[in-house]
PDB file of C-alpha atoms in Angstrom:
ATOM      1  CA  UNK A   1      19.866  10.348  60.570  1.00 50.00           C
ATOM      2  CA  UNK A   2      23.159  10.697  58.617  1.00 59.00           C
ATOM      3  CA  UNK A   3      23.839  11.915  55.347  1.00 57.00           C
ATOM      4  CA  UNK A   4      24.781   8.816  54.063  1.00 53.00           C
ATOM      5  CA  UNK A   5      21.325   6.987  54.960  1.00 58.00           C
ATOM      6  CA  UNK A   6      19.241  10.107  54.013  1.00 59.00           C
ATOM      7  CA  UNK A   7      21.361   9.622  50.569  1.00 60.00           C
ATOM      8  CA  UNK A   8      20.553   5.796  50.208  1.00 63.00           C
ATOM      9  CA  UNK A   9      16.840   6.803  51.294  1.00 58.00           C
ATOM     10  CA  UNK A  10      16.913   9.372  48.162  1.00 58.00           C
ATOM     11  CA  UNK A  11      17.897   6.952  45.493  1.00 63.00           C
ATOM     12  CA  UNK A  12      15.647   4.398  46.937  1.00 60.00           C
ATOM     13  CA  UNK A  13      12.769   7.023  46.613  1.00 64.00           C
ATOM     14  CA  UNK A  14      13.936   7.625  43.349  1.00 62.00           C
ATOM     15  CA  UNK A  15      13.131   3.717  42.289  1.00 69.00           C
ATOM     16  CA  UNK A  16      10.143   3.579  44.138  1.00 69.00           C
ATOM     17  CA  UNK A  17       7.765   4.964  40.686  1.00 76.00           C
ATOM     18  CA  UNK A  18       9.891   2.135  38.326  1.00 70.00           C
ATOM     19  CA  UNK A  19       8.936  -0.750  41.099  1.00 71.00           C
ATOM     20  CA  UNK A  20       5.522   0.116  41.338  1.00 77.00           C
ATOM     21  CA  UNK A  21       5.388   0.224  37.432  1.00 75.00           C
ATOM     22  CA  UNK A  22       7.043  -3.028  36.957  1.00 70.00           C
ATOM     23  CA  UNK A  23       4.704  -4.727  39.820  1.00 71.00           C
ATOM     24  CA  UNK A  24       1.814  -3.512  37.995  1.00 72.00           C
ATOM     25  CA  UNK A  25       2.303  -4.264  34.519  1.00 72.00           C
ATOM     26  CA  UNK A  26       4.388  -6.972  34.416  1.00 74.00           C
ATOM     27  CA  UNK A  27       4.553  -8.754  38.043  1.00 75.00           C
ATOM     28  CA  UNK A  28       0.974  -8.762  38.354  1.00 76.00           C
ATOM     29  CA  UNK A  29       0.163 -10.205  35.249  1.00 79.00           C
ATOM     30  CA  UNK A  30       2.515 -12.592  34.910  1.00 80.00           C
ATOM     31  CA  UNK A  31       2.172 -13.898  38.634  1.00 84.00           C
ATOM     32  CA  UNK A  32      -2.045 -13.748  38.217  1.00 85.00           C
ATOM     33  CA  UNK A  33      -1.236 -15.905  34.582  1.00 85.00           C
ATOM     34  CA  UNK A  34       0.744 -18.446  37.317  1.00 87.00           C
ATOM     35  CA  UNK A  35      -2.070 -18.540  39.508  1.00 89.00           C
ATOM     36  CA  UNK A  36      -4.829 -19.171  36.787  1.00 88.00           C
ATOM     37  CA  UNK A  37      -2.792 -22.002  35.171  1.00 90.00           C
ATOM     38  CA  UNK A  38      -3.668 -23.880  38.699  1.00 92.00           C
ATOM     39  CA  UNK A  39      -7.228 -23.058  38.390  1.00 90.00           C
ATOM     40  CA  UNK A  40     -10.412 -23.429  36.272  1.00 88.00           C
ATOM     41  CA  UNK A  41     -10.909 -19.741  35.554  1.00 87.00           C
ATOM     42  CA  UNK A  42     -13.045 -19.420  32.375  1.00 85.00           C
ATOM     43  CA  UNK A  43     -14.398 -16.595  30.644  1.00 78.00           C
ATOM     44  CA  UNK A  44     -18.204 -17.712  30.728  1.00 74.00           C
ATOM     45  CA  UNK A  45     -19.301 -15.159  33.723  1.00 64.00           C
ATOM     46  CA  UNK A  46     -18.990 -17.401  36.183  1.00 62.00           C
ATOM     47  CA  UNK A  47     -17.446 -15.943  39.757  1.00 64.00           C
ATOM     48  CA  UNK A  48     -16.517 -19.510  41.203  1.00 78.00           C
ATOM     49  CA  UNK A  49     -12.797 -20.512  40.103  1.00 83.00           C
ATOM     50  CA  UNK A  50     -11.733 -23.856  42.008  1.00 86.00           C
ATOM     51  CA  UNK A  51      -7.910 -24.685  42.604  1.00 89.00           C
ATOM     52  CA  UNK A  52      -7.172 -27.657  40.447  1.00 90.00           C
ATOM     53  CA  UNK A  53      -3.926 -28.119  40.902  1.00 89.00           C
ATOM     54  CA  UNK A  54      -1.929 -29.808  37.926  1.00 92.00           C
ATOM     55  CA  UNK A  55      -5.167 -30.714  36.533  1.00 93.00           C
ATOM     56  CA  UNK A  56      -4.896 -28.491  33.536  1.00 93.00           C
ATOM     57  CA  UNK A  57      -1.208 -30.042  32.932  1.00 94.00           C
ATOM     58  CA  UNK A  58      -2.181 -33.650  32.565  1.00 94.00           C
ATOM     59  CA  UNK A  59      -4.905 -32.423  30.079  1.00 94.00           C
ATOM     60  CA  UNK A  60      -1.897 -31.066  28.116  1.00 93.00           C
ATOM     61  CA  UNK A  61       0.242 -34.348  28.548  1.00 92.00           C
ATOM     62  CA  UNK A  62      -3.294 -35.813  26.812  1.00 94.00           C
ATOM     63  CA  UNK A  63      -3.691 -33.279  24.275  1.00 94.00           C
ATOM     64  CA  UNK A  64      -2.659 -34.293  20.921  1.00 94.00           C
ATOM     65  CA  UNK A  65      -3.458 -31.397  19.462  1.00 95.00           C
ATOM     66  CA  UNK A  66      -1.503 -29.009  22.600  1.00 95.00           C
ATOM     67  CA  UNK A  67       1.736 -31.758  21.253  1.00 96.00           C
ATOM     68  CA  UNK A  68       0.784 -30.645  17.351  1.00 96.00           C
ATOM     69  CA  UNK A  69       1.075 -27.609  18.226  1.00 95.00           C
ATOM     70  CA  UNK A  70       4.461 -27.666  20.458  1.00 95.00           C
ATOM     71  CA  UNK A  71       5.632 -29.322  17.038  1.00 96.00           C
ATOM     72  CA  UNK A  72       4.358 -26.803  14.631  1.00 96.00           C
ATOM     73  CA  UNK A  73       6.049 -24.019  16.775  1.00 95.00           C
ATOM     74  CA  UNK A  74       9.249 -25.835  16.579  1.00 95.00           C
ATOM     75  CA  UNK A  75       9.110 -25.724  12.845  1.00 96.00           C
ATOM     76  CA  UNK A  76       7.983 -22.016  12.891  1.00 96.00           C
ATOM     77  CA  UNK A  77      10.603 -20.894  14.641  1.00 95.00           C
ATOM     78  CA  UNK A  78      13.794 -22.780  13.551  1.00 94.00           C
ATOM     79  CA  UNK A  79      12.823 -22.364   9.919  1.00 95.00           C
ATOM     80  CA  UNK A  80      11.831 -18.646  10.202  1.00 95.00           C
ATOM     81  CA  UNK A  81      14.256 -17.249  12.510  1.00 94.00           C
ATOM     82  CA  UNK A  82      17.159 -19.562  13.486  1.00 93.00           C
ATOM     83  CA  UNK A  83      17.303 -20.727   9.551  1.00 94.00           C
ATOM     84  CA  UNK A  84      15.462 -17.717   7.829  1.00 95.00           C
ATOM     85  CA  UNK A  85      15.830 -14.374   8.920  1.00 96.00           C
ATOM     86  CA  UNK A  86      19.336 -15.333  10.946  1.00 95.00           C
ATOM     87  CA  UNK A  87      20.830 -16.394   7.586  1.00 95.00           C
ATOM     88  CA  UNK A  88      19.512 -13.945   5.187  1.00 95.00           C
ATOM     89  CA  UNK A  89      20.279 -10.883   7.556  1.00 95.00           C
ATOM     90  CA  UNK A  90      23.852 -12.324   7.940  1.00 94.00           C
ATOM     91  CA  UNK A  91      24.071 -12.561   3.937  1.00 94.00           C
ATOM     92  CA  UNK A  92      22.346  -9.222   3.149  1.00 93.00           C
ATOM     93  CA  UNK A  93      24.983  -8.045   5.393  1.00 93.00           C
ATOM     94  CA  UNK A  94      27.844  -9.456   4.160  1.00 91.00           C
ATOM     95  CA  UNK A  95      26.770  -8.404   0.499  1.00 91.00           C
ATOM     96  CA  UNK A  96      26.250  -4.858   1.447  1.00 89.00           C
ATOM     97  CA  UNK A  97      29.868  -4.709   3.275  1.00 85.00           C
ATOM     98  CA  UNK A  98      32.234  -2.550   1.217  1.00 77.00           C
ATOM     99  CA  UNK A  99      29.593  -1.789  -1.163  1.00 80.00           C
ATOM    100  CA  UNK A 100      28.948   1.821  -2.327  1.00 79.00           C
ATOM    101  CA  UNK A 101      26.752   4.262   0.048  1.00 83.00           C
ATOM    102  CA  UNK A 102      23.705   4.221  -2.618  1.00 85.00           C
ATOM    103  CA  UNK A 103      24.044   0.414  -2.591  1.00 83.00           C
ATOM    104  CA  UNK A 104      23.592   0.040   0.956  1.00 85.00           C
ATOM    105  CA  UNK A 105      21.082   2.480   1.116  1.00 86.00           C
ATOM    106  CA  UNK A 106      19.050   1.458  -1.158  1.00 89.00           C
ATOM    107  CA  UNK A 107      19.066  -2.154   0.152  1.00 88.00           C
ATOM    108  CA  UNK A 108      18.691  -1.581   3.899  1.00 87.00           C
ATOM    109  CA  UNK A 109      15.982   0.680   2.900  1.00 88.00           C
ATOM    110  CA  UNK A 110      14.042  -1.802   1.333  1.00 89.00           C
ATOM    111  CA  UNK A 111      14.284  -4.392   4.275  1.00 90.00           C
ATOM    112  CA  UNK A 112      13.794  -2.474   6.741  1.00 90.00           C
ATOM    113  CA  UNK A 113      10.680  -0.903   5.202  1.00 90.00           C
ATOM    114  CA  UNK A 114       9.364  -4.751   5.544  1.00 90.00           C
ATOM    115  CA  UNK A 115       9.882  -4.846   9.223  1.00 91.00           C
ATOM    116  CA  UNK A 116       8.543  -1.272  10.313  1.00 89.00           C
ATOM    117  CA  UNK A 117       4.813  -2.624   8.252  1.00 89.00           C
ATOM    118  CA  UNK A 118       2.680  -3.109  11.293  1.00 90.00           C
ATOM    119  CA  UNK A 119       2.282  -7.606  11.747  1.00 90.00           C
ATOM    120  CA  UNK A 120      -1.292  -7.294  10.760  1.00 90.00           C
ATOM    121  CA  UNK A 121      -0.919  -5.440   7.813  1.00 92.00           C
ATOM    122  CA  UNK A 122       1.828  -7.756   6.969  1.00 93.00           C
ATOM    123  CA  UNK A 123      -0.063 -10.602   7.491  1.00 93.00           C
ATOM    124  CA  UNK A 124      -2.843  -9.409   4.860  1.00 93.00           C
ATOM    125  CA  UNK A 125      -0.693  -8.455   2.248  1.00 92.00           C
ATOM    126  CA  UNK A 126       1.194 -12.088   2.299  1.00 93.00           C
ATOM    127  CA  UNK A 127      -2.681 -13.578   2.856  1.00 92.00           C
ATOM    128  CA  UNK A 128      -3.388 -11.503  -0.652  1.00 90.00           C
ATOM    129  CA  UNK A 129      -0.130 -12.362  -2.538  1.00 91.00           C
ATOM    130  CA  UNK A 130      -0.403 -16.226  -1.510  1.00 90.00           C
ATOM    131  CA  UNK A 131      -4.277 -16.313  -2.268  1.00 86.00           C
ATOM    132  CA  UNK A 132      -5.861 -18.769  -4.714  1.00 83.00           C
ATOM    133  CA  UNK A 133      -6.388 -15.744  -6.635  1.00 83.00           C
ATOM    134  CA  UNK A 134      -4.064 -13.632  -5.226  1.00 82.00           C
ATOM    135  CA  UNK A 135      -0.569 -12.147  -7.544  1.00 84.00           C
ATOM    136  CA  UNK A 136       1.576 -14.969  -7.276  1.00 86.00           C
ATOM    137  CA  UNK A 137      -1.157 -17.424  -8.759  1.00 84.00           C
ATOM    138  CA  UNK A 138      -1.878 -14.907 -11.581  1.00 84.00           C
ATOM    139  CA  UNK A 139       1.939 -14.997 -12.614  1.00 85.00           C
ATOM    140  CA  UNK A 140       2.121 -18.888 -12.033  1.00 82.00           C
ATOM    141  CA  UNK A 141      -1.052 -19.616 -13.856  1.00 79.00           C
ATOM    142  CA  UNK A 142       0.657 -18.712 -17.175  1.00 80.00           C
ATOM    143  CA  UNK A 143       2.673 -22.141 -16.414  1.00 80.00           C
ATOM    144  CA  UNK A 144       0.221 -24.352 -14.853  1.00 77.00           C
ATOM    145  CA  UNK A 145       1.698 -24.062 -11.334  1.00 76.00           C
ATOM    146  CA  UNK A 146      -1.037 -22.232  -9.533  1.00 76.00           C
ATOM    147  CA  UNK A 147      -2.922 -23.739  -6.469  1.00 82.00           C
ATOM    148  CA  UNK A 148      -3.796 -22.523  -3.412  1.00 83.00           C
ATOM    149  CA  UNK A 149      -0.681 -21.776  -1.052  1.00 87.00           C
ATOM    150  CA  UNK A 150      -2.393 -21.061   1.913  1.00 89.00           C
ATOM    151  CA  UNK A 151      -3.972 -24.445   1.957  1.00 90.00           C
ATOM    152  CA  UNK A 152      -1.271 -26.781   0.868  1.00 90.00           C
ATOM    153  CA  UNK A 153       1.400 -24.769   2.309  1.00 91.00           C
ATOM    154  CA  UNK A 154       0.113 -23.253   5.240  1.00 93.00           C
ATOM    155  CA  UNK A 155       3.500 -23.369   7.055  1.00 95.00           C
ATOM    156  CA  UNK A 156       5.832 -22.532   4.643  1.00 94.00           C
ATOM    157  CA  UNK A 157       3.517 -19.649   3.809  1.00 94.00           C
ATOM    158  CA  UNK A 158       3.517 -17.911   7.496  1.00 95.00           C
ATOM    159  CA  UNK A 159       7.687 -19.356   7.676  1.00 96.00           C
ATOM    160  CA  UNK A 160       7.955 -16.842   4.154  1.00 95.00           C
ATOM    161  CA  UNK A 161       5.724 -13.883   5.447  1.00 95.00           C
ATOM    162  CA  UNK A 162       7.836 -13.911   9.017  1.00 95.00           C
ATOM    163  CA  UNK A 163      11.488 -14.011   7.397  1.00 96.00           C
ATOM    164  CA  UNK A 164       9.932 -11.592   4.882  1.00 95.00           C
ATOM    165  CA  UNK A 165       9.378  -9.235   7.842  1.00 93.00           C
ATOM    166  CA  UNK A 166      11.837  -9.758  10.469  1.00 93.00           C
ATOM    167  CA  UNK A 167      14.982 -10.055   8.983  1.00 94.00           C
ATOM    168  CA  UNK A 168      15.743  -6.596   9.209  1.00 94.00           C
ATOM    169  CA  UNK A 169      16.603  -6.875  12.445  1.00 94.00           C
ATOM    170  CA  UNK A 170      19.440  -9.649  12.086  1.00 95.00           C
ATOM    171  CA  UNK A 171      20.942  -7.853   9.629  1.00 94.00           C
ATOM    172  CA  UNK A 172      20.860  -4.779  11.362  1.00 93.00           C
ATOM    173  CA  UNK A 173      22.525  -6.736  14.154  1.00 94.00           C
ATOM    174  CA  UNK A 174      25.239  -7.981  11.587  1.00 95.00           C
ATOM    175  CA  UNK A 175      25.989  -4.590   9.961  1.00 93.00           C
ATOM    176  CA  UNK A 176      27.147  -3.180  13.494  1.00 91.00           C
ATOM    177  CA  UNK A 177      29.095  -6.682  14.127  1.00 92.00           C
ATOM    178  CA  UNK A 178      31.029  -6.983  10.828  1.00 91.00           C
ATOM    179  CA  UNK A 179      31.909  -2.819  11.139  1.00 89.00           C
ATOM    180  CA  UNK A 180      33.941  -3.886  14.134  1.00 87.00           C
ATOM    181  CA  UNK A 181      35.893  -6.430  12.542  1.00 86.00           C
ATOM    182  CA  UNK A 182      39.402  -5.017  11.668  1.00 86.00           C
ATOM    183  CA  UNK A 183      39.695  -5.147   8.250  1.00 85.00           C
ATOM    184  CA  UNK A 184      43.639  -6.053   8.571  1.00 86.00           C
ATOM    185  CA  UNK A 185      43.196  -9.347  10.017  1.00 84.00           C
ATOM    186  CA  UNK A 186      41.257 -10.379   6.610  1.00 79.00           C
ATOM    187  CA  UNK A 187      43.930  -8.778   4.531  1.00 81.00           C
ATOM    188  CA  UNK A 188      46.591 -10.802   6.544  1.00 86.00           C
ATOM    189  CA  UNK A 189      44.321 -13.814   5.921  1.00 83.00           C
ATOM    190  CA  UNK A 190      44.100 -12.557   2.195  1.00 84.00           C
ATOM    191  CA  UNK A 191      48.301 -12.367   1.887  1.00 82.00           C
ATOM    192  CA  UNK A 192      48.040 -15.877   3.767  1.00 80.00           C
ATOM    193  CA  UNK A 193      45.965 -17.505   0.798  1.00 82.00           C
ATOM    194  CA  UNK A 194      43.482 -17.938   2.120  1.00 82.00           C
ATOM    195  CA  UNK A 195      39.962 -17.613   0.074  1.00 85.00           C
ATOM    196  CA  UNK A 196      36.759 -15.257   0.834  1.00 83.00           C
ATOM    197  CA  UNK A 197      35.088 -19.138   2.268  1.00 87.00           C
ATOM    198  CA  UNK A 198      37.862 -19.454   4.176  1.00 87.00           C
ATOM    199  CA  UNK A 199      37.836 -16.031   5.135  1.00 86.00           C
ATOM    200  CA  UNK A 200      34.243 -15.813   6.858  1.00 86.00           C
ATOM    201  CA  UNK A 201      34.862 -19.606   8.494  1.00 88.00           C
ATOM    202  CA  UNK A 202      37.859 -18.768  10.117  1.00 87.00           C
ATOM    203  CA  UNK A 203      38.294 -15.135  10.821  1.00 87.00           C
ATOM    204  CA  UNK A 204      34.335 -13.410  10.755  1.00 88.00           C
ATOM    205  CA  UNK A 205      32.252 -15.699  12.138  1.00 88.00           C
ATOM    206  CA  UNK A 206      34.428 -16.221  15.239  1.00 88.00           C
ATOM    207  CA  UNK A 207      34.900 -12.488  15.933  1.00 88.00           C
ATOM    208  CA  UNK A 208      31.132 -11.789  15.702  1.00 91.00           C
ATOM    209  CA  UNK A 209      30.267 -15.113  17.323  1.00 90.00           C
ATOM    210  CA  UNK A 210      28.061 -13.077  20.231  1.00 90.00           C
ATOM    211  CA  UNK A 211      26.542 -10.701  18.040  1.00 91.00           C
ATOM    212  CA  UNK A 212      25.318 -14.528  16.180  1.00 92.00           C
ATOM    213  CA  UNK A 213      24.073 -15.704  20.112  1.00 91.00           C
ATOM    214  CA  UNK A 214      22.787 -12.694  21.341  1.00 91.00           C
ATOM    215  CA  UNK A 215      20.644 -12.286  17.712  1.00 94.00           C
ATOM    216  CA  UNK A 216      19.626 -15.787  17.903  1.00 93.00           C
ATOM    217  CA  UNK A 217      18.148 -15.378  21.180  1.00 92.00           C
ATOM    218  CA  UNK A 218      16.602 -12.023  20.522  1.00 92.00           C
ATOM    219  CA  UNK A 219      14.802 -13.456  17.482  1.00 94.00           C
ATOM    220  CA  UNK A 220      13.847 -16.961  18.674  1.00 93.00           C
ATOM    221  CA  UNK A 221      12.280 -15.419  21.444  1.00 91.00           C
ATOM    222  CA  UNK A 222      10.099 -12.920  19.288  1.00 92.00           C
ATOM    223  CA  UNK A 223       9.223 -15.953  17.250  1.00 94.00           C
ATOM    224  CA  UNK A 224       8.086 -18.196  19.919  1.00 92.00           C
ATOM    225  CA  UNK A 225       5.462 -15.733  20.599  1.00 88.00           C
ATOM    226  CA  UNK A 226       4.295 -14.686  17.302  1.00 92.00           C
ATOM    227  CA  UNK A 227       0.524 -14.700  17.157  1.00 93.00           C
ATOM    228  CA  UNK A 228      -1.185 -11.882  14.509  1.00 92.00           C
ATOM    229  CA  UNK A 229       0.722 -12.892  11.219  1.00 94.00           C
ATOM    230  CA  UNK A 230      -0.376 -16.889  11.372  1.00 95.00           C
ATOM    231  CA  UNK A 231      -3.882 -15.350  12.424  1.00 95.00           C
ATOM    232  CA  UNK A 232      -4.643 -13.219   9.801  1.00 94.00           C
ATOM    233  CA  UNK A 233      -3.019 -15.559   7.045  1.00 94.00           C
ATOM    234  CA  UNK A 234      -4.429 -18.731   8.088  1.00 93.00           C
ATOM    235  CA  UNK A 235      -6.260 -18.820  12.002  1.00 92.00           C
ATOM    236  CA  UNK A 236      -4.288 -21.953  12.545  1.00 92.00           C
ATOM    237  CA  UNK A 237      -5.663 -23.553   9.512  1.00 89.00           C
ATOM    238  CA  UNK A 238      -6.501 -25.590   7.174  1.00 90.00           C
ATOM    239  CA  UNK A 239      -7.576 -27.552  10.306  1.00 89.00           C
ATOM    240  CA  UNK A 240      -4.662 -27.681  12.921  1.00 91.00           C
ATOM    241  CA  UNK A 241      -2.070 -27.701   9.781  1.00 93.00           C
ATOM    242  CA  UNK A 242      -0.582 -24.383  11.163  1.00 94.00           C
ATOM    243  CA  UNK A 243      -2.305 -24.146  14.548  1.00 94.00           C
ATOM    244  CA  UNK A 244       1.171 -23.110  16.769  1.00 95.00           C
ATOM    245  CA  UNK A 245       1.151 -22.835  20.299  1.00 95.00           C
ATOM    246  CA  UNK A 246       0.115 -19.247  20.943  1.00 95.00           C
ATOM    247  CA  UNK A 247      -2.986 -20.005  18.240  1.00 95.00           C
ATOM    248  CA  UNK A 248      -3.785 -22.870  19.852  1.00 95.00           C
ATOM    249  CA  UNK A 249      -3.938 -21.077  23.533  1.00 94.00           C
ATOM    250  CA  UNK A 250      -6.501 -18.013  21.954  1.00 93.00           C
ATOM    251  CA  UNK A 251      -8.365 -20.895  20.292  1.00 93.00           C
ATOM    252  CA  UNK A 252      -9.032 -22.537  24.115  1.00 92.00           C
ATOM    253  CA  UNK A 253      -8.847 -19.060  26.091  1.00 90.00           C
ATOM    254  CA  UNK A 254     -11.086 -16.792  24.127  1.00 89.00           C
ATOM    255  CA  UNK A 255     -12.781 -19.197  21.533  1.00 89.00           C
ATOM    256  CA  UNK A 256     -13.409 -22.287  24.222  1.00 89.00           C
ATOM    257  CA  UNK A 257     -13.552 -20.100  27.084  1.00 88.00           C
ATOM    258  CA  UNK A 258     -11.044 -22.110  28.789  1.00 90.00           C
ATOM    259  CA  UNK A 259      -8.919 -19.594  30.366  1.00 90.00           C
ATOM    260  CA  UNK A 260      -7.632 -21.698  32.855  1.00 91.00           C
ATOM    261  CA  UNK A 261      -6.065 -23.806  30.541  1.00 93.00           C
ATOM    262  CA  UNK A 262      -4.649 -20.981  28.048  1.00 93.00           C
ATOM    263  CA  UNK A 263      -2.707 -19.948  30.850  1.00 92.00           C
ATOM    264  CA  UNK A 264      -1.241 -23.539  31.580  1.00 93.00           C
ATOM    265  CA  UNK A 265      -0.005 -23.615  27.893  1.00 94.00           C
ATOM    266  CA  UNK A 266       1.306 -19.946  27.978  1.00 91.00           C
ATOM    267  CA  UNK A 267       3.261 -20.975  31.400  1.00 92.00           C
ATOM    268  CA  UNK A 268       4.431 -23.930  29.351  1.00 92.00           C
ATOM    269  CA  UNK A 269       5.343 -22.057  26.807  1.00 92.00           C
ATOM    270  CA  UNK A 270       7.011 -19.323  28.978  1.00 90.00           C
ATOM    271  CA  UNK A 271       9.428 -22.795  30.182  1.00 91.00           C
ATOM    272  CA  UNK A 272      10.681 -23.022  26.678  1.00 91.00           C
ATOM    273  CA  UNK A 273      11.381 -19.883  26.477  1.00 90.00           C
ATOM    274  CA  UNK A 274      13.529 -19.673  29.475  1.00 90.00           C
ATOM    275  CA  UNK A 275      15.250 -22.980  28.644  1.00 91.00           C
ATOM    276  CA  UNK A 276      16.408 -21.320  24.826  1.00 89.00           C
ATOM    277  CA  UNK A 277      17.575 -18.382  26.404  1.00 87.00           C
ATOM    278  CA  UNK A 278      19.695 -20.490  29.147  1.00 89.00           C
ATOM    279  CA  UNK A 279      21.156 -22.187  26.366  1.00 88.00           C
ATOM    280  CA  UNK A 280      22.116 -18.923  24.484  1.00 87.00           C
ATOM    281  CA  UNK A 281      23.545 -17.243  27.640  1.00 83.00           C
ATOM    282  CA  UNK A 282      25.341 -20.627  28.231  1.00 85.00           C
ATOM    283  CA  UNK A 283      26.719 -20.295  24.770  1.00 81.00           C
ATOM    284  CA  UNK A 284      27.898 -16.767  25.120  1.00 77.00           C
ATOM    285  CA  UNK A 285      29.649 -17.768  28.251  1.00 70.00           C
ATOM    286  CA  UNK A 286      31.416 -20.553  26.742  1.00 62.00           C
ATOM    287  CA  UNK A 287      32.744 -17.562  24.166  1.00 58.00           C
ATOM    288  CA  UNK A 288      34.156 -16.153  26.888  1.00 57.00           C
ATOM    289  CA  UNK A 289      36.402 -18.623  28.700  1.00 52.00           C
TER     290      UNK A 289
END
């Protein structure tokens, strides 16, 4: 044996540990999930699971509430993150650039304080502020504007908590873009006439046009999934008023015991997520030609 192939045989050792993690914990799963979403697997004890082929998809083609659901997460995530925290972090950031050190401080502190509170905790606190008894009622009582939030507005509520929480991140994202903007081609644009609108449309958002993709993929994703904060606010409710996707699959898997079918959604919803990052990474490429 040479040195070279006793050298390739070496690093391949070397890898050998990461495969075998990365088979176990996320190949396995993910390719068992595939298999299940072809099958009637349910959690009711039962050892028999039959192959039913796409039977579990044409109950979702059927399923107005699986297409409720598909719609709610639409509105979850392009109001929270593509519209919510992808705007506010990009403002927060703009309005803390050039600002004094104790400014800045101060300010990231306090947003990024919102996004290190653990989802569940989060989700309790906005349950408690949005209550029908809960702070914000006590404060809009005084001018007859109380009601119940959580029940009217179930959406907008769990849209607020998740911006609340998870724009820290975008702006994070946006601090590091905008420090790598040179600050002479604004003072060119500046001796050029042109105003601070003009500015950001013409000379900041084009230079930090990736750091805008790759954030809006990042945080899309995260969103698609999110599960604990509409559970603790509102379990999906009232009804199916803010029953997303990822509720709706734990309400079939674990509540229905149809696990079978859980994983047909989740493979579903998997899709989507593959076809928004596509469309990100086809973005970024067009950036670059």
């Amino acid at each position: 044996m040479t040195t070279a192939t006793t050298s390739r045989a070496a690093r391949f050792g070397a890898y050998v540990p990461a495969l075998l993690l990365l088979g176990v914990f996320f190949a396995g799963p993910l390719l068992w999930s595939v298999y299940s979403a072809f099958t009637n697997v349910a959690l009711t004890g039962s050892s028999t699971i039959d192959f039913v082929g796409l039977a579990n998809f044409r109950t979702m083609l059927h399923d107005s509430q699986f297409w409720n659901s598909l719609w709610l997460t639409l509105v979850f995530v392009v109001g929270s993150a593509v519209i919510g925290q992808n705007t506010l972090g990009l403002l927060i950031a703009l309005l803390l650039k050039g600002r004094g050190k104790a400014a800045r401080a101060m300010v990231s502190g306090l947003v990024v304080a919102a996004w290190t509170v653990p989802e569940t905790v989060a989700g309790f606190c906005w349950y408690s502020f949005l209550h029908q008894e809960g702070t914000l009622n006590t404060i809009l009582h005084r001018v007859g504007l109380s009601q119940n939030w959580l029940y009217t507005t179930p959406m907008l509520a769990v849209i607020l908590a998740n911006v609340w929480r998870g724009t820290a991140f975008s702006m994070l994202v946006y601090q590091a873009a905008l420090n790598d903007v040179p600050p002479e081609l604004h003072e060119a644009a500046a001796v050029d006439g042109a105003t601070a609108w003009q500015r950001l449309r013409r000379v900041t958002l084009p230079l930090i046009r990736r750091s805008i993709v790759t954030n809006l993929m990042l945080i899309t994703l995260q969103t698609l999934a999110a599960f604990g904060l509409i559970y603790v606010m509102t379990k999906g409710g009232p009804g199916n008023k803010s029953s997303t996707t990822p509720i709706y699959m734990y309400q079939e898997s674990f509540q229905f015991y149809k696990l079978g079918y859980g994983t047909a959604m989740a493979l579903v919803l998997l899709v989507i997520g593959a076809i928004f990052s596509l469309i990100y990474v086809r973005l970024i490429k067009v950036d670059d030609l």
